[in-house]
PDB file of C-alpha atoms in Angstrom:
ATOM      1  CA  MET A   1      -2.898 -86.013-108.555  1.00 52.00           C
ATOM      2  CA  LYS A   2      -4.107 -85.027-111.961  1.00 55.00           C
ATOM      3  CA  THR A   3      -1.750 -84.654-114.892  1.00 55.00           C
ATOM      4  CA  LYS A   4      -2.344 -82.170-117.636  1.00 54.00           C
ATOM      5  CA  THR A   5      -2.734 -83.541-121.088  1.00 54.00           C
ATOM      6  CA  ALA A   6      -0.674 -82.176-123.965  1.00 52.00           C
ATOM      7  CA  LYS A   7      -3.772 -80.457-125.319  1.00 52.00           C
ATOM      8  CA  ALA A   8      -4.329 -78.542-122.071  1.00 53.00           C
ATOM      9  CA  CYS A   9      -0.702 -77.328-121.994  1.00 55.00           C
ATOM     10  CA  ARG A  10      -0.816 -75.701-125.396  1.00 56.00           C
ATOM     11  CA  ALA A  11      -1.361 -71.975-125.681  1.00 54.00           C
ATOM     12  CA  PRO A  12      -4.647 -70.841-127.206  1.00 55.00           C
ATOM     13  CA  ALA A  13      -4.532 -69.920-130.886  1.00 55.00           C
ATOM     14  CA  ALA A  14      -5.004 -66.206-130.121  1.00 54.00           C
ATOM     15  CA  ARG A  15      -1.890 -66.095-127.917  1.00 59.00           C
ATOM     16  CA  GLN A  16       0.468 -67.858-130.316  1.00 63.00           C
ATOM     17  CA  ASN A  17       3.012 -65.707-132.129  1.00 61.00           C
ATOM     18  CA  PRO A  18       1.867 -64.701-135.585  1.00 66.00           C
ATOM     19  CA  LYS A  19       4.110 -65.528-138.499  1.00 72.00           C
ATOM     20  CA  ALA A  20       6.831 -62.904-138.919  1.00 64.00           C
ATOM     21  CA  PRO A  21       6.526 -60.766-142.025  1.00 64.00           C
ATOM     22  CA  SER A  22       8.959 -61.838-144.691  1.00 71.00           C
ATOM     23  CA  ILE A  23      11.438 -59.373-146.124  1.00 70.00           C
ATOM     24  CA  SER A  24      13.868 -60.136-148.869  1.00 80.00           C
ATOM     25  CA  HIS A  25      17.563 -60.169-148.136  1.00 86.00           C
ATOM     26  CA  SER A  26      18.371 -57.565-150.785  1.00 87.00           C
ATOM     27  CA  ALA A  27      15.678 -55.174-149.515  1.00 86.00           C
ATOM     28  CA  LEU A  28      17.061 -55.440-145.985  1.00 87.00           C
ATOM     29  CA  ILE A  29      20.631 -54.788-147.168  1.00 90.00           C
ATOM     30  CA  GLU A  30      19.468 -51.799-149.210  1.00 90.00           C
ATOM     31  CA  ASP A  31      17.578 -50.350-146.240  1.00 89.00           C
ATOM     32  CA  LEU A  32      20.493 -50.797-143.840  1.00 91.00           C
ATOM     33  CA  THR A  33      22.942 -49.329-146.365  1.00 94.00           C
ATOM     34  CA  GLY A  34      20.727 -46.262-146.688  1.00 93.00           C
ATOM     35  CA  HIS A  35      20.681 -45.784-142.925  1.00 94.00           C
ATOM     36  CA  LYS A  36      24.462 -46.172-142.747  1.00 95.00           C
ATOM     37  CA  THR A  37      24.984 -43.610-145.526  1.00 95.00           C
ATOM     38  CA  ALA A  38      22.670 -41.105-143.862  1.00 95.00           C
ATOM     39  CA  SER A  39      24.466 -41.539-140.533  1.00 93.00           C
ATOM     40  CA  LEU A  40      27.880 -40.991-142.099  1.00 91.00           C
ATOM     41  CA  ARG A  41      26.672 -37.915-143.967  1.00 93.00           C
ATOM     42  CA  THR A  42      25.329 -36.405-140.760  1.00 94.00           C
ATOM     43  CA  LEU A  43      28.532 -37.193-138.869  1.00 90.00           C
ATOM     44  CA  LEU A  44      30.765 -35.683-141.557  1.00 91.00           C
ATOM     45  CA  ALA A  45      28.577 -32.590-141.915  1.00 93.00           C
ATOM     46  CA  ASN A  46      28.592 -31.903-138.170  1.00 95.00           C
ATOM     47  CA  GLN A  47      32.205 -32.833-137.410  1.00 95.00           C
ATOM     48  CA  HIS A  48      34.477 -31.332-140.044  1.00 93.00           C
ATOM     49  CA  HIS A  49      37.661 -32.614-138.413  1.00 94.00           C
ATOM     50  CA  VAL A  50      36.463 -36.207-138.888  1.00 91.00           C
ATOM     51  CA  ALA A  51      35.798 -35.528-142.575  1.00 93.00           C
ATOM     52  CA  LEU A  52      39.252 -33.984-142.995  1.00 95.00           C
ATOM     53  CA  MET A  53      40.893 -36.966-141.289  1.00 94.00           C
ATOM     54  CA  GLY A  54      39.109 -39.324-143.668  1.00 91.00           C
ATOM     55  CA  VAL A  55      40.259 -37.403-146.745  1.00 93.00           C
ATOM     56  CA  VAL A  56      43.847 -37.145-145.517  1.00 95.00           C
ATOM     57  CA  GLN A  57      43.974 -40.836-144.592  1.00 94.00           C
ATOM     58  CA  THR A  58      42.716 -41.838-148.055  1.00 92.00           C
ATOM     59  CA  MET A  59      45.294 -39.618-149.753  1.00 93.00           C
ATOM     60  CA  LEU A  60      48.147 -40.924-147.579  1.00 93.00           C
ATOM     61  CA  VAL A  61      47.262 -44.544-148.262  1.00 92.00           C
ATOM     62  CA  SER A  62      47.245 -43.920-152.017  1.00 89.00           C
ATOM     63  CA  VAL A  63      50.663 -42.187-151.799  1.00 91.00           C
ATOM     64  CA  ALA A  64      52.296 -44.654-149.381  1.00 89.00           C
ATOM     65  CA  PHE A  65      50.941 -47.765-151.087  1.00 87.00           C
ATOM     66  CA  PRO A  66      50.544 -46.837-154.782  1.00 81.00           C
ATOM     67  CA  TYR A  67      50.283 -50.433-156.032  1.00 79.00           C
ATOM     68  CA  ASN A  68      47.401 -51.582-153.829  1.00 65.00           C
TER      69      ASN A  68
END
């Protein structure tokens, strides 16, 4: 029975995963924040009752808890 050597078990260089592209943390946060803002804008533009609930909730919190 033959045993494979460690060299034979390795994947060829062409099949190995290439190094992942690096992206800075701040650029990723900025990109995700932009997507979140766009999604909220679309939601509030298409569903007026959700926008109204958000405004009313903000006003009620500022009236009910004025020192927070």
